[in-house]
Coordinates of C-alpha atoms in Angstrom, one line a residue:
X185 CA 41.6 -90.9 -41.0
X186 CA 45.5 -92.1 -42.8
X187 CA 46.1 -88.5 -43.1
X188 CA 44.8 -87.5 -39.3
X189 CA 46.7 -89.9 -38.0
X190 CA 49.8 -88.8 -40.0
X191 CA 49.4 -85.0 -38.9
X192 CA 49.3 -86.5 -35.4
X193 CA 52.3 -88.1 -35.7
X194 CA 53.8 -85.3 -37.4
X195 CA 52.9 -83.1 -34.5
X196 CA 54.3 -85.3 -32.1
X197 CA 57.6 -84.7 -33.7
X198 CA 57.9 -81.2 -32.8
X199 CA 59.5 -80.3 -29.9
X200 CA 58.1 -79.7 -26.6
X201 CA 59.4 -78.3 -23.3
X202 CA 58.7 -80.4 -20.4
X203 CA 56.4 -79.4 -18.2
X204 CA 59.2 -79.0 -15.3
X205 CA 61.0 -76.7 -17.9
X206 CA 58.3 -74.4 -18.8
X207 CA 57.2 -74.0 -15.1
X208 CA 61.2 -73.2 -14.4
X209 CA 61.0 -71.1 -17.0
X210 CA 58.1 -68.8 -16.3
X211 CA 59.4 -68.4 -12.8
X212 CA 62.5 -67.5 -14.5
X213 CA 60.7 -64.3 -16.8
X214 CA 58.8 -64.1 -13.8
X215 CA 61.5 -62.8 -12.1
X216 CA 63.5 -61.0 -14.4
X217 CA 60.6 -58.9 -15.1
X218 CA 60.6 -57.9 -11.8
X219 CA 64.0 -57.0 -11.9
X220 CA 63.9 -55.2 -15.0
X221 CA 60.7 -52.9 -13.3
X222 CA 63.0 -51.9 -10.2
X223 CA 66.0 -50.9 -12.5
X224 CA 63.5 -48.7 -14.5
X225 CA 61.3 -47.4 -11.6
X226 CA 65.2 -46.5 -10.0
X227 CA 65.1 -44.5 -13.5
X228 CA 62.4 -42.8 -12.9
X229 CA 63.2 -42.3 -9.4
X230 CA 66.7 -40.8 -10.9
X231 CA 65.1 -38.7 -13.5
X232 CA 61.8 -37.1 -11.5
X233 CA 63.9 -37.2 -7.9
X234 CA 67.0 -35.9 -8.7
X235 CA 67.3 -34.3 -12.4
X236 CA 64.1 -32.8 -12.7
X237 CA 64.2 -31.7 -9.5
X238 CA 65.0 -28.3 -8.5
X239 CA 64.0 -28.5 -4.6
X240 CA 67.6 -29.9 -4.0
X241 CA 70.1 -27.3 -5.8
X242 CA 72.0 -25.7 -4.0
X243 CA 72.8 -22.1 -3.6
X244 CA 76.3 -21.2 -4.9
X245 CA 77.8 -18.2 -5.9
X246 CA 80.6 -17.6 -8.8
X247 CA 83.4 -14.6 -9.6
X248 CA 83.4 -13.8 -13.5
X249 CA 86.4 -12.2 -15.3
X250 CA 85.6 -8.5 -13.8
X251 CA 85.3 -9.3 -10.3
X252 CA 81.2 -9.2 -10.3
X253 CA 79.8 -11.9 -7.9
X254 CA 76.9 -14.3 -9.0
X255 CA 74.7 -15.9 -7.1
X256 CA 73.3 -19.2 -9.0
X257 CA 72.4 -22.9 -7.9
X258 CA 74.3 -26.0 -8.2
X259 CA 73.7 -30.0 -8.8
X260 CA 75.0 -31.0 -5.6
X261 CA 77.5 -33.7 -4.5
X262 CA 75.4 -35.4 -2.7
X263 CA 73.1 -35.7 -5.4
X264 CA 76.0 -36.9 -8.2
X265 CA 77.2 -39.4 -6.0
X266 CA 73.5 -40.7 -5.8
X267 CA 73.2 -40.6 -9.3
X268 CA 76.3 -42.9 -10.3
X269 CA 75.0 -45.2 -7.5
X270 CA 71.5 -45.5 -9.3
X271 CA 73.3 -46.0 -12.7
X272 CA 75.4 -48.6 -10.9
X273 CA 72.5 -50.7 -9.3
X274 CA 69.7 -50.0 -12.7
X275 CA 73.2 -51.8 -14.5
X276 CA 73.6 -54.6 -12.1
X277 CA 69.3 -55.7 -11.8
X278 CA 68.9 -55.7 -16.0
X279 CA 71.9 -57.2 -16.7
X280 CA 70.6 -59.9 -14.0
X281 CA 67.2 -59.8 -15.3
X282 CA 68.8 -60.6 -18.9
X283 CA 70.5 -63.6 -17.8
X284 CA 67.4 -65.2 -16.1
X285 CA 65.7 -63.9 -19.4
X286 CA 68.2 -65.8 -21.7
X287 CA 68.3 -69.1 -19.2
X288 CA 64.2 -69.2 -19.2
X289 CA 64.2 -69.2 -23.2
X290 CA 67.0 -71.8 -23.2
X291 CA 64.6 -74.3 -21.1
X292 CA 61.4 -73.2 -23.0
X293 CA 62.1 -71.3 -26.7
X294 CA 59.9 -69.3 -28.7
X295 CA 58.6 -70.2 -32.3
X296 CA 60.8 -68.5 -35.0
X297 CA 58.2 -68.6 -37.8
X298 CA 57.1 -65.1 -36.8
X299 CA 60.2 -63.0 -37.1
X300 CA 59.4 -60.1 -35.5
X301 CA 57.8 -61.9 -32.1
X302 CA 61.0 -64.0 -32.0
X303 CA 63.2 -61.1 -32.3
X304 CA 61.8 -59.4 -29.8
X305 CA 60.7 -62.2 -27.2
X306 CA 64.4 -63.8 -27.9
X307 CA 66.6 -60.1 -27.4
X308 CA 64.3 -58.2 -24.9
X309 CA 67.4 -58.6 -22.8
X310 CA 69.1 -56.4 -24.8
X311 CA 66.2 -53.9 -25.2
X312 CA 65.6 -53.4 -21.9
X313 CA 68.5 -51.9 -20.8
X314 CA 68.1 -48.9 -23.8
X315 CA 65.0 -48.7 -22.5
X316 CA 66.2 -48.3 -19.0
X317 CA 69.2 -46.1 -19.5
X318 CA 68.7 -43.6 -22.6
X319 CA 66.0 -41.3 -21.5
X320 CA 68.2 -40.5 -18.0
X321 CA 71.2 -40.8 -19.9
X322 CA 69.9 -37.9 -22.5
X323 CA 68.3 -35.8 -19.2
X324 CA 71.7 -35.8 -17.4
X325 CA 73.5 -34.2 -21.0
X326 CA 70.9 -32.2 -21.2
X327 CA 70.5 -30.9 -17.6
X328 CA 71.3 -27.3 -17.1
X329 CA 72.3 -27.4 -13.4
X330 CA 74.7 -29.9 -13.7
X331 CA 78.4 -28.8 -13.7
X332 CA 80.4 -30.2 -17.2
X333 CA 82.6 -32.3 -15.0
X334 CA 79.5 -33.7 -13.3
X335 CA 77.9 -34.1 -17.3
X336 CA 80.8 -36.0 -18.2
X337 CA 81.2 -38.4 -15.5
X338 CA 77.9 -39.6 -15.0
X339 CA 77.0 -39.5 -18.7
X340 CA 80.4 -41.4 -19.5
X341 CA 79.5 -43.9 -16.7
X342 CA 75.6 -44.3 -17.7
X343 CA 77.0 -45.0 -21.4
X344 CA 79.6 -47.4 -20.8
X345 CA 77.2 -49.4 -18.0
X346 CA 74.0 -49.0 -20.8
X347 CA 76.4 -50.5 -23.6
X348 CA 77.6 -53.2 -20.9
X349 CA 74.2 -54.2 -20.3
X350 CA 72.8 -54.4 -24.0
X351 CA 76.0 -56.4 -25.0
X352 CA 75.3 -58.7 -22.1
X353 CA 71.6 -58.7 -22.8
X354 CA 72.0 -59.9 -26.2
X355 CA 71.7 -63.4 -26.9
X356 CA 73.6 -64.5 -29.9
X357 CA 72.7 -67.1 -30.6
X358 CA 68.9 -67.5 -29.7
X359 CA 67.1 -70.9 -29.4
X360 CA 63.6 -71.6 -30.8
X361 CA 61.4 -74.6 -30.9
X362 CA 62.1 -75.4 -34.7
X363 CA 66.2 -75.3 -33.8
X364 CA 65.3 -77.8 -31.3
X365 CA 63.3 -80.0 -33.3
X366 CA 65.6 -80.0 -35.9
X367 CA 67.7 -81.5 -33.4
X368 CA 65.1 -83.9 -32.0
X369 CA 64.1 -85.0 -35.9
X370 CA 68.0 -85.9 -36.3
X371 CA 68.2 -88.2 -33.6
X372 CA 64.8 -89.9 -34.5
X373 CA 66.3 -90.8 -37.3
X374 CA 69.7 -91.8 -36.5
X375 CA 68.3 -94.0 -33.8
X376 CA 64.8 -94.9 -34.6
X377 CA 63.7 -93.1 -30.9
X378 CA 63.8 -89.8 -29.0
X379 CA 66.5 -90.7 -26.9
X380 CA 69.6 -89.0 -25.7
X381 CA 72.3 -89.4 -23.3
X382 CA 74.2 -86.1 -20.8
X383 CA 76.3 -85.8 -18.0
X384 CA 76.8 -83.2 -15.1
X385 CA 79.3 -81.2 -17.1
X386 CA 79.1 -79.4 -20.9
X387 CA 76.1 -78.2 -22.6
X388 CA 75.5 -80.9 -25.4
X389 CA 73.6 -84.3 -25.3
X390 CA 74.7 -87.3 -27.0
X391 CA 73.0 -90.2 -29.1
X392 CA 75.7 -92.9 -27.6
X393 CA 76.3 -93.1 -23.4
X394 CA 79.8 -94.8 -24.0
X395 CA 81.7 -92.0 -25.3
X396 CA 84.7 -90.7 -23.7
X397 CA 83.1 -86.9 -22.9
X398 CA 80.7 -89.4 -20.7
X399 CA 82.9 -91.5 -19.1
X400 CA 84.0 -89.7 -16.3
X401 CA 80.3 -88.4 -15.3
X402 CA 77.1 -90.4 -14.4
X403 CA 75.1 -90.8 -17.8
X404 CA 71.7 -89.8 -17.4
X405 CA 69.7 -90.8 -21.0
X406 CA 66.0 -89.5 -21.8
X407 CA 64.5 -87.5 -24.7
X408 CA 66.1 -84.6 -26.3
X409 CA 63.0 -82.3 -24.2
X410 CA 64.5 -84.0 -21.1
X411 CA 68.5 -83.2 -21.6
X412 CA 67.0 -79.4 -22.6
X413 CA 65.6 -78.9 -19.3
X414 CA 68.7 -80.3 -17.6
X415 CA 71.0 -77.3 -19.4
X416 CA 71.8 -79.3 -22.3
X417 CA 70.4 -77.3 -25.1
X418 CA 72.6 -78.9 -27.8
X419 CA 72.8 -81.7 -30.1
X420 CA 76.8 -82.5 -30.4
X421 CA 78.1 -82.9 -33.6
X422 CA 80.6 -85.8 -33.4
X423 CA 77.9 -88.3 -34.5
X424 CA 80.2 -90.6 -36.9
X425 CA 82.5 -91.5 -34.2
X426 CA 79.5 -91.7 -31.1
X427 CA 77.2 -93.8 -33.6
X428 CA 80.6 -96.1 -34.4
X429 CA 81.2 -95.9 -30.2
X430 CA 77.6 -97.7 -29.8
X431 CA 78.0 -99.9 -33.0
X432 CA 75.2 -98.6 -35.0
X433 CA 74.6 -98.1 -38.6
X434 CA 76.4 -94.5 -39.8
X435 CA 74.2 -93.3 -43.0
X436 CA 76.7 -92.5 -45.9
X437 CA 75.1 -88.7 -45.4
X438 CA 76.3 -88.2 -42.5
X439 CA 78.5 -85.5 -43.0
X440 CA 75.4 -83.8 -44.9
X441 CA 72.9 -84.5 -41.8
X442 CA 76.1 -83.0 -39.6
X443 CA 76.2 -80.0 -41.8
X444 CA 72.9 -79.6 -41.7
X445 CA 72.6 -79.6 -37.6
X446 CA 75.6 -76.9 -37.7
X447 CA 73.9 -74.7 -39.7
X448 CA 70.8 -74.8 -37.8
X449 CA 72.9 -74.4 -34.3
X450 CA 74.1 -71.2 -35.7
X451 CA 70.9 -70.1 -37.0
X452 CA 72.1 -70.1 -40.7
X453 CA 68.6 -71.8 -41.6
X454 CA 65.7 -72.6 -39.7
X455 CA 64.7 -75.6 -41.4
X456 CA 63.3 -78.3 -39.8
X457 CA 63.6 -81.0 -41.6
X458 CA 67.3 -82.5 -42.1
X459 CA 69.0 -84.0 -45.2
X460 CA 66.8 -88.7 -44.7
X461 CA 69.8 -90.7 -43.6
X462 CA 71.2 -92.9 -46.7
X463 CA 71.0 -96.1 -45.7
X464 CA 72.1 -97.7 -49.1
X465 CA 74.2 -100.8 -48.4
X466 CA 75.1 -99.8 -44.3
X467 CA 75.1 -102.9 -42.3
X468 CA 72.8 -102.9 -39.5
X469 CA 70.6 -99.6 -41.1
X470 CA 66.7 -99.8 -40.2
X471 CA 64.6 -101.5 -42.7
X472 CA 61.9 -102.9 -43.5
X473 CA 58.5 -102.2 -41.5
X474 CA 60.8 -99.6 -38.9
X475 CA 62.6 -97.5 -42.0
X476 CA 58.7 -97.1 -43.7
X477 CA 56.9 -95.8 -40.6
X478 CA 60.3 -93.7 -39.6
X479 CA 59.9 -92.4 -43.3
X480 CA 56.8 -91.6 -43.4
X481 CA 56.7 -88.9 -40.3
X482 CA 59.7 -87.2 -42.2
X483 CA 57.9 -87.1 -44.6
X484 CA 54.8 -85.7 -43.2
X485 CA 57.0 -83.4 -41.2
X486 CA 58.3 -82.1 -44.3
X487 CA 54.5 -81.5 -45.6
X488 CA 53.7 -79.8 -42.6
X489 CA 56.9 -77.8 -42.0
X490 CA 56.6 -74.4 -44.8
X491 CA 53.7 -73.2 -42.3
X492 CA 56.5 -72.4 -39.4
X493 CA 59.9 -73.0 -40.8
X494 CA 61.0 -69.8 -41.4
X495 CA 60.5 -65.8 -41.5

């Protein structure tokens, strides 16, 4: 019975997106997938409707150095202009889809326990542009009906747009359940509860509602999950000054805790458990039953952590 209760406590301390955030993330992902599907459909249309369609070729003649007139077929100007337009539209759709996908991942991130799955889900915004652009770019350069000038312009535009779409689609700091759990645990360890503060501007939430960063805005309080749902995906690193601002106890090893959080935020580690606060000699520090209960939860999460901490 005691073990089951401890497991439940540990599970309760794993970060979970709010139902509202999950619903919003689902809608964003659906829209992103639709935009990507349209982009790939345009790619297919461009390939079969323009690049591989012999019916659109125009009759042309050329004169050799010997004065011989040769009848041939050429890629029409209107098709070339249409191809450029399709490439631009594809880029716009893939980039918008990528931004929506990244926002959805921020609201409801995947677990990093499975490295392959996590990479695919986090970087899908960079993978899709490759699928959308590489085949059509290859076929542009292999096309025998286009002139060298047409190939150079269309292929060059396609490459530039593809690189831009991939660069904008890469998630350079992908969120994960493990990252959010580590920040939630830091809040619980320092405050004794999952309660943080945030305002309209910025992208971080705070452990104190009276700090200068929040002085000019209406302050909202709630859980770390609610802060993320409101567009604040990260815990501030100004923990010592904020704890002091609210008259809360500051553990002796606050710098080590901040460094651990920074490593998690920067993706240098996926450890969910941060250094336990050292309250030795600290006035107003948690003590007695409250400290014992908090330590029980922390210890239990440490026992469970290897199963889903890193990959």
